[in-house]
Each structure stands twice: as C-alpha cells, then as structure tokens.
Coordinates of C-alpha atoms in Angstrom, one line a residue:
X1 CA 268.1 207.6 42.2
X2 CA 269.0 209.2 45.8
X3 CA 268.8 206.7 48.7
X4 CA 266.7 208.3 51.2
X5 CA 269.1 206.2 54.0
X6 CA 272.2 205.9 52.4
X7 CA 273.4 202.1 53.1
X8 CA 277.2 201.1 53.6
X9 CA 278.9 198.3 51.6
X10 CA 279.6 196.0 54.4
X11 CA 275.8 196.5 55.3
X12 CA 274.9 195.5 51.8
X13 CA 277.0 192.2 52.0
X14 CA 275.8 191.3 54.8
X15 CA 272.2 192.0 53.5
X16 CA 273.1 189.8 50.3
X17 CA 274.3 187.1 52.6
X18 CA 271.1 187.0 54.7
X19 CA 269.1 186.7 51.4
X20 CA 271.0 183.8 50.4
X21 CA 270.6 182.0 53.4
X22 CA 267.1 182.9 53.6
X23 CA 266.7 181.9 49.8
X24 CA 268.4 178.4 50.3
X25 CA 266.2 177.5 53.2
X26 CA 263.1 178.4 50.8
X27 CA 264.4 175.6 48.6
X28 CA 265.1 173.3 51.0
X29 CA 261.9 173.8 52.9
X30 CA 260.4 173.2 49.1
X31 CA 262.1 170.1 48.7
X32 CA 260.7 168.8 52.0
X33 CA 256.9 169.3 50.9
X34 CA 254.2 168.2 53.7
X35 CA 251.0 165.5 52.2
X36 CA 248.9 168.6 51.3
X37 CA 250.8 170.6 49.3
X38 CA 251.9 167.7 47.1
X39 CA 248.3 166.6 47.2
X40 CA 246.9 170.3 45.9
X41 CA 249.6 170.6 43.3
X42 CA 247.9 167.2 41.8
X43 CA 244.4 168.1 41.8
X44 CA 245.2 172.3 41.7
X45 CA 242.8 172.9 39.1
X46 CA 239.6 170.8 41.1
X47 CA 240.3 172.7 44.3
X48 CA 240.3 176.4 42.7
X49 CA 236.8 174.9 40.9
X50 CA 235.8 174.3 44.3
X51 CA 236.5 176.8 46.5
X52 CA 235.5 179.6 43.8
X53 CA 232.0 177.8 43.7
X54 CA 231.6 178.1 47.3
X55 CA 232.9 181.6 47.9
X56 CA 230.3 182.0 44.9
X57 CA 227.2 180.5 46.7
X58 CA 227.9 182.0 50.1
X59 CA 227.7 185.6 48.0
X60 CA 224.8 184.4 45.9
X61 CA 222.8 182.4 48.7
X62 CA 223.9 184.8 51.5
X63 CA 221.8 187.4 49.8
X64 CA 218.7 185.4 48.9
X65 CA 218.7 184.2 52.4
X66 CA 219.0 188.1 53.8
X67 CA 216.8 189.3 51.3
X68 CA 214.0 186.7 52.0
X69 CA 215.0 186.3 55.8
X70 CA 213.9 189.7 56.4
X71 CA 210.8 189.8 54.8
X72 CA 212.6 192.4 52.0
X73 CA 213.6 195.0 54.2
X74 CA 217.5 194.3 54.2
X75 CA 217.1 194.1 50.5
X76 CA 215.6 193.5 47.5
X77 CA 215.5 191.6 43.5
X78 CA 218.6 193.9 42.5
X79 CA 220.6 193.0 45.7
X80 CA 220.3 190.0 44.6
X81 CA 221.6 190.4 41.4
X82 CA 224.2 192.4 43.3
X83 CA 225.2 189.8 44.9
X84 CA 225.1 186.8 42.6
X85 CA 227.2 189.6 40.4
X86 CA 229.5 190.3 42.9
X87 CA 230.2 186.4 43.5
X88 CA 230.8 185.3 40.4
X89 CA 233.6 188.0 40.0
X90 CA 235.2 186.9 43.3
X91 CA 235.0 183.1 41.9
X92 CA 236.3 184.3 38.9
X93 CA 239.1 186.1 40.7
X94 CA 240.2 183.0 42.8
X95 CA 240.1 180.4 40.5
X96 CA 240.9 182.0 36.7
X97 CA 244.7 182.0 36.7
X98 CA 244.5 178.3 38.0
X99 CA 241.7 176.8 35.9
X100 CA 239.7 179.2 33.6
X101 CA 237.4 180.4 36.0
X102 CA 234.8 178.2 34.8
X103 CA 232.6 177.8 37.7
X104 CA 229.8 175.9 36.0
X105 CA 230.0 172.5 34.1
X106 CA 227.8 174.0 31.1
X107 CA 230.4 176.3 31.0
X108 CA 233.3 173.9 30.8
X109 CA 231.3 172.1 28.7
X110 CA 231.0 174.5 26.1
X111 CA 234.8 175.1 26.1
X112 CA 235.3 171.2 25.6
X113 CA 233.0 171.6 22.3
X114 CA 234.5 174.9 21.1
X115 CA 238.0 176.0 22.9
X116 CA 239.9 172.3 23.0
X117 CA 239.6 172.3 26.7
X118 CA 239.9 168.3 28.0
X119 CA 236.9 166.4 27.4
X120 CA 238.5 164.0 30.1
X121 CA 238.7 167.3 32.7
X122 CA 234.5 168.3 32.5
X123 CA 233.1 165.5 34.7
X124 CA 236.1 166.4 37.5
X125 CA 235.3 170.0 36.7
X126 CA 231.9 169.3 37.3
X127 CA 231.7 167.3 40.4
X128 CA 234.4 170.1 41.8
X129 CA 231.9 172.4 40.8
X130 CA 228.8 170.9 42.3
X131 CA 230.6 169.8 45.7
X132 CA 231.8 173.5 46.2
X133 CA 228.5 175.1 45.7
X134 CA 227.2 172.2 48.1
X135 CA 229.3 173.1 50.8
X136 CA 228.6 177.4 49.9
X137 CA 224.8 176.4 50.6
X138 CA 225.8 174.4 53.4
X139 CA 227.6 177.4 55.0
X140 CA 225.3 180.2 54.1
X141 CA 222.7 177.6 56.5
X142 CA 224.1 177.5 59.1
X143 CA 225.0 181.3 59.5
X144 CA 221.5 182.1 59.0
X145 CA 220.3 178.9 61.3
X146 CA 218.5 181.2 63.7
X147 CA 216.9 183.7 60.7
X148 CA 215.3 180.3 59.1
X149 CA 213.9 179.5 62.1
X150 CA 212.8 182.9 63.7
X151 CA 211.4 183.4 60.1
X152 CA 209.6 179.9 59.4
X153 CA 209.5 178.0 62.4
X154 CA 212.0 176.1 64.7
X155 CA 213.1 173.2 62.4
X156 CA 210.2 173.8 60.1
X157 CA 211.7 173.9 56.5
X158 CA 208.9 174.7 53.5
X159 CA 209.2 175.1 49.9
X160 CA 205.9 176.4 49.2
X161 CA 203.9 178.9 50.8
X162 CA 204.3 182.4 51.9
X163 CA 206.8 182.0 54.8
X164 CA 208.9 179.0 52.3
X165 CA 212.7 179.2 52.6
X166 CA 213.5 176.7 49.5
X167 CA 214.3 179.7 46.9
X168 CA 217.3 181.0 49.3
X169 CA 219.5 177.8 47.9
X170 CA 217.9 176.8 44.8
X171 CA 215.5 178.4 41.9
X172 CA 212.1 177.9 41.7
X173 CA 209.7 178.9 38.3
X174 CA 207.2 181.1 38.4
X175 CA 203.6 178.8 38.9
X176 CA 202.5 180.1 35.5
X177 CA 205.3 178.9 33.2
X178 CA 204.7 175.4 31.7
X179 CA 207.8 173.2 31.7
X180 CA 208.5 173.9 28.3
X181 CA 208.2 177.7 29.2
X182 CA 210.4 176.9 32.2
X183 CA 212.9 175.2 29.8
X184 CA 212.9 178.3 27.2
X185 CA 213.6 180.8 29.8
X186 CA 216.9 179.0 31.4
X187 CA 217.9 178.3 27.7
X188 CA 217.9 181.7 26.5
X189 CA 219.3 183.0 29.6
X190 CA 222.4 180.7 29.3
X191 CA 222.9 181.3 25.7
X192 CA 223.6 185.0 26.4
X193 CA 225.9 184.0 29.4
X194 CA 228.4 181.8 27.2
X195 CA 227.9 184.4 24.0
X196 CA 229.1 187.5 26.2
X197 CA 231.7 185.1 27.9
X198 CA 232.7 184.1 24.6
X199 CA 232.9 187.3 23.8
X200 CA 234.8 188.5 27.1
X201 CA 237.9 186.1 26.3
X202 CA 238.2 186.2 22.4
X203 CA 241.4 187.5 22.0
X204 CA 240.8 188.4 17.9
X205 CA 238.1 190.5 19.2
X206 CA 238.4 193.1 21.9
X207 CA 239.8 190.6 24.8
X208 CA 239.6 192.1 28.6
X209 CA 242.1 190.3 29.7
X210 CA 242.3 191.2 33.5
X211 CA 239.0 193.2 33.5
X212 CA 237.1 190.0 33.0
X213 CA 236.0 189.5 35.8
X214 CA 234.7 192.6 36.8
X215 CA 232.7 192.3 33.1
X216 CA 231.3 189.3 34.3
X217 CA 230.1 191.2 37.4
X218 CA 227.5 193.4 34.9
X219 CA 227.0 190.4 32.6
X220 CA 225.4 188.3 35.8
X221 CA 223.3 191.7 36.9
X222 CA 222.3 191.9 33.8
X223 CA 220.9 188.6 33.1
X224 CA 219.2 188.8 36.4
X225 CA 218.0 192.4 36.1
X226 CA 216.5 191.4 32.0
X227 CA 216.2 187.5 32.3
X228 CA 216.2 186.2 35.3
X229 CA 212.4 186.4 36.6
X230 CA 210.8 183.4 35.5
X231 CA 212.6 180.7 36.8
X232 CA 215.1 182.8 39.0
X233 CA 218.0 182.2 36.3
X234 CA 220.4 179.1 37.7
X235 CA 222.1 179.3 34.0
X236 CA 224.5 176.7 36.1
X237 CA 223.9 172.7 36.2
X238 CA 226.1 172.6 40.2
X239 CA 224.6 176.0 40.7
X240 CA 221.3 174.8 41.4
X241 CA 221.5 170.8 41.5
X242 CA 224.4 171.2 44.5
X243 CA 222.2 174.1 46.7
X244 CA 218.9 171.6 46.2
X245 CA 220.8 168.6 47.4
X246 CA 221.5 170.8 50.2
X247 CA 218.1 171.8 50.9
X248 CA 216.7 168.5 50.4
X249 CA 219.6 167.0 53.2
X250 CA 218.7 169.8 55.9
X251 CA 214.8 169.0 55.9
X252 CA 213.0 170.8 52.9
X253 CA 211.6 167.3 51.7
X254 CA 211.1 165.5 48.3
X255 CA 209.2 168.6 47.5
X256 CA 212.5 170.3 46.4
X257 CA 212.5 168.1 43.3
X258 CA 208.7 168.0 42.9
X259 CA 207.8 171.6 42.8
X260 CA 206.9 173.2 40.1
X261 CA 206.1 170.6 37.8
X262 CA 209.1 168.7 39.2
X263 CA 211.2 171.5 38.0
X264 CA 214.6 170.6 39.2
X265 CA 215.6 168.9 36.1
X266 CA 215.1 171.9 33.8
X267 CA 218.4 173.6 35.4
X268 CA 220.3 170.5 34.7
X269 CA 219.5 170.6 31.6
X270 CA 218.8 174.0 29.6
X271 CA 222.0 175.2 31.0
X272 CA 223.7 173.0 29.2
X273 CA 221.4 173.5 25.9
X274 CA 222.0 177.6 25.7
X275 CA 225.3 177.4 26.7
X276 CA 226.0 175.1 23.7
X277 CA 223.6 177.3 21.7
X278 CA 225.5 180.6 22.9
X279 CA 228.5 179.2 22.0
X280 CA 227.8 177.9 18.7
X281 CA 226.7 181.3 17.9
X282 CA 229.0 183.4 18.8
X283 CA 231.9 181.2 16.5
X284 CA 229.5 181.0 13.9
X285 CA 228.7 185.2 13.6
X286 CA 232.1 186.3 15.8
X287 CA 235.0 184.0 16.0
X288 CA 238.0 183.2 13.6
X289 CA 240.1 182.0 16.1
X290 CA 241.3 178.5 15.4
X291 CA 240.2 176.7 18.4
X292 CA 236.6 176.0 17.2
X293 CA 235.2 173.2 15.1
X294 CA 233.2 175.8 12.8
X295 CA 235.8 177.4 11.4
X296 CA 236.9 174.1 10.1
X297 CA 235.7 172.5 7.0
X298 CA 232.3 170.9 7.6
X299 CA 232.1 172.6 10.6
X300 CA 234.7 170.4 12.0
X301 CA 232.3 167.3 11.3
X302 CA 235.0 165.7 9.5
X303 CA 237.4 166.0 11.7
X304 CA 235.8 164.8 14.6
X305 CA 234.6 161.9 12.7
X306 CA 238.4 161.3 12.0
X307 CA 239.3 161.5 15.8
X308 CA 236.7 159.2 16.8
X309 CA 237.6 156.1 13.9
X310 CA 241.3 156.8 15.5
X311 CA 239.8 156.0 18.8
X312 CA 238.7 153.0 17.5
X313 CA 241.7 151.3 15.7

C-alpha cells in the first residue's frame, strides 16, 4: 500500500514509544479504578436495564405528551407508534450487548421460563426496569411542565375528561371494554411481542443478529398501528406501573389506579400472561433449540420436578 506521507524510521520508533507509554498509563490508570466504575462493573447489567428504560420512556412519553399537549396538531396515533418504535430500538441499542435488551420484566420473565436466563436476575431486572421508566416519566414532566399546565391548568393534573393529561405516562382502556375485555386485549398484544422476539433471536431460524433492533422498531409500530387501540398497549409490567407511580406522585390522584374499572392492574398482569403464552408458542410450533423446557421430555416437567426435589435435599 503507498503511504500518502511517507514516515521515517526514527519517527516510527519514536511513535511506538509514545504508544507504549501511553498504553502503560491506560493500565495503571485501570488499576487505580475510582468508587463508580468498580461499582457499575458490579451491577453493569441493572444499570444498562435502567438507563435503556428511561431513554425508552422519554421517546415513548415525549411523544404522547407532544401529541396530546398540542391538542393533535404536532402529531398524531402513528407518531406515537413512531415514537414508542423508535424508543424501544434505542433501548435496545444501549443496553443489548450488556444484558439482552430486555427492557421489560414479562420479557425477562419469559426468558427465565424458556432461554435459561437466571431466575435469581428477574426481580433485579425488574425493579431496574421499573425505576428507569420511573425516572423517563419523571423527565419527560418536567420538560413539558409548562405544556401541562398551559394545556390543563396551572398545577391542575386530571385523568378524565377532555383536557386529562394521565394517558401521556400511563395507558388507559377504552370506557367500553369490560375488564376481562381489557385483560384479552393486553394478552394478545404481548403474546405477539415475545412470539416475534422469539422469533428475532432464534438463531436455528433466520436470527438478525445486529438488525434486531431496528426489527423491533416495526414490531412495536406494528403492535400499536394493529393492537394497540383498546387499552393503548403497555405489553410491559415497568412500562406502565413505573410512569403511573409517576403520575400519581406529581398530583394526578388515586384516580390513576381507579380508572377504568381500576384498570391499572391489568398491565401488570396480562403482560406477563401473553408473554408466557407467546413464548410457549413459538417453542412449541418454531423452536428446536435446546434451551427450552418443551423440547425436553414431558415438556421439561420432569426435569424441573428434578431441580426442585434437589433444592430441597
């Protein structure tokens, strides 16, 4: 190859010695570590969780709150698929080299059941995942502090009504779905989410490897733009239980968990449900890959039953 500045030797040694200066103080610097970067390479996996969930929520909550903020006119439904779309990719981005990607304890959930991921890691998952969409909600407030009240009131907060703000942090249903309607739309909608994951990762299949989380960018729009009407599809337990504790600490009122039919606990628990449901059948029709209980005899039954008299002796 023809240097386009053609270097002497002495220039190069002295170029290799600078390097291995510069390389050894790397290594000592490493050795002298400050409190926080021992502390994140502990709890690495928690803190991607985290901070993917609330880049997540200030794309996802950021354009609810523009949408409704502005009465519609700086956007509308398919923004906000858009931009629940876009968010989950960029969470997906941050966190997937460091711990999956998951995002959402139904999610992890459903990879403790059928991937051997940790049963011991989902409740740290989880509570990563909740406190990170928490603080997503908590930031998407206060940059739209003056909207909410130039749209509602100064310091009035409402959940129902035509001026309510509630829906920009959490779902609501739609007032003519019963609960168990309520429940049957979240279910389904989170069955196709971990099917098509499922299906994004299975590497006897046709894996995408580094393209999944622009994938997952159309498989949120398209849950939204198909599913997602009735009951504003949270298909995520910290998704919506972390943005309505947010709500209900900044003034919206016990209303947040009394609405619809006290609503709130259907996305705390469907999500979990079809996610289960979505990945049970995706190994039972899709997957031969090891990793799952049903490709073991009795459905792995017998197995688990083994593990579990272990635990005991």
């Amino acid at each position: 190859m023809t240097e386009l500045i053609p270097v002497s030797n002495d220039k190069l040694e002295k170029q290799d010695n600078f390097q291995s200066k510069t390389t050894t103080a790397y290594e000592n610097d490493l050795a002298t570590e400050n409190t926080w970067v021992k502390f994140r390479k502990v709890l690495r996996e928690p803190l991607a969780e985290f901070f993917a969930c609330l880049v997540m929520i200030i794309f996802g909550d950021g354009v609810v709150a523009q949408v409704v903020l502005s009465n519609s006119t700086k956007g509308n439904y398919q923004s906000i698929n858009w931009g629940w779309g876009i968010g989950v990719m960029f969470g997906v981005y941050i966190s997937g080299g460091i711990s999956g990607g998951h995002l959402n304890p139904c999610v992890t959930l459903a990879n403790c059941v059928f991937r051997k991921f940790p049963f011991w890691k989902f409740p740290i998952y989880a509570i990563s995942q909740t406190l990170g969409c928490f603080f997503g909600a908590l930031i998407v407030y206060l940059n739209y502090y003056s909207a909410f009240d130039a749209f509602e009131g100064a310091g009035l907060r409402t959940v129902i009504g035509s001026t309510s703000t509630a829906s920009v942090f959490s779902t609501y249903p739609a007032i003519f779905l019963s609960t168990g309607r309520q429940f049957l739309s979240e279910l389904v909608s989170s069955a196709v989410l971990m099917a098509c994951i499922f299906a994004i990762c299975d590497q006897y299949n046709t894996p995408a490897n580094d393209k999944g989380p622009l994938i997952i960018l159309f498989l949120i729009f398209g849950i939204g733009a198909c599913l997602g009407w009735q009951t504003g599809y949270a298909i995520n337990m910290s998704r919506d239980f972390g943005t309505r504790l947010l709500s209900y600490a900044v003034g919206y009122g016990n209303e947040v968990w009394s609405a619809g039919h006290y609503y709130f606990w259907v996305p705390m628990v469907a999500p979990f449900a079809g996610c289960l449901l979505g990945g049970f059948l995706y190994d039972f029709f899709i997957y031969t890959g090891t990793e799952s209980p049903l490709n073991f005899p009795y459905f792995g039954l017998k197995r688990l039953s083994r593990k579990v008299s272990r635990s005991f002796l």
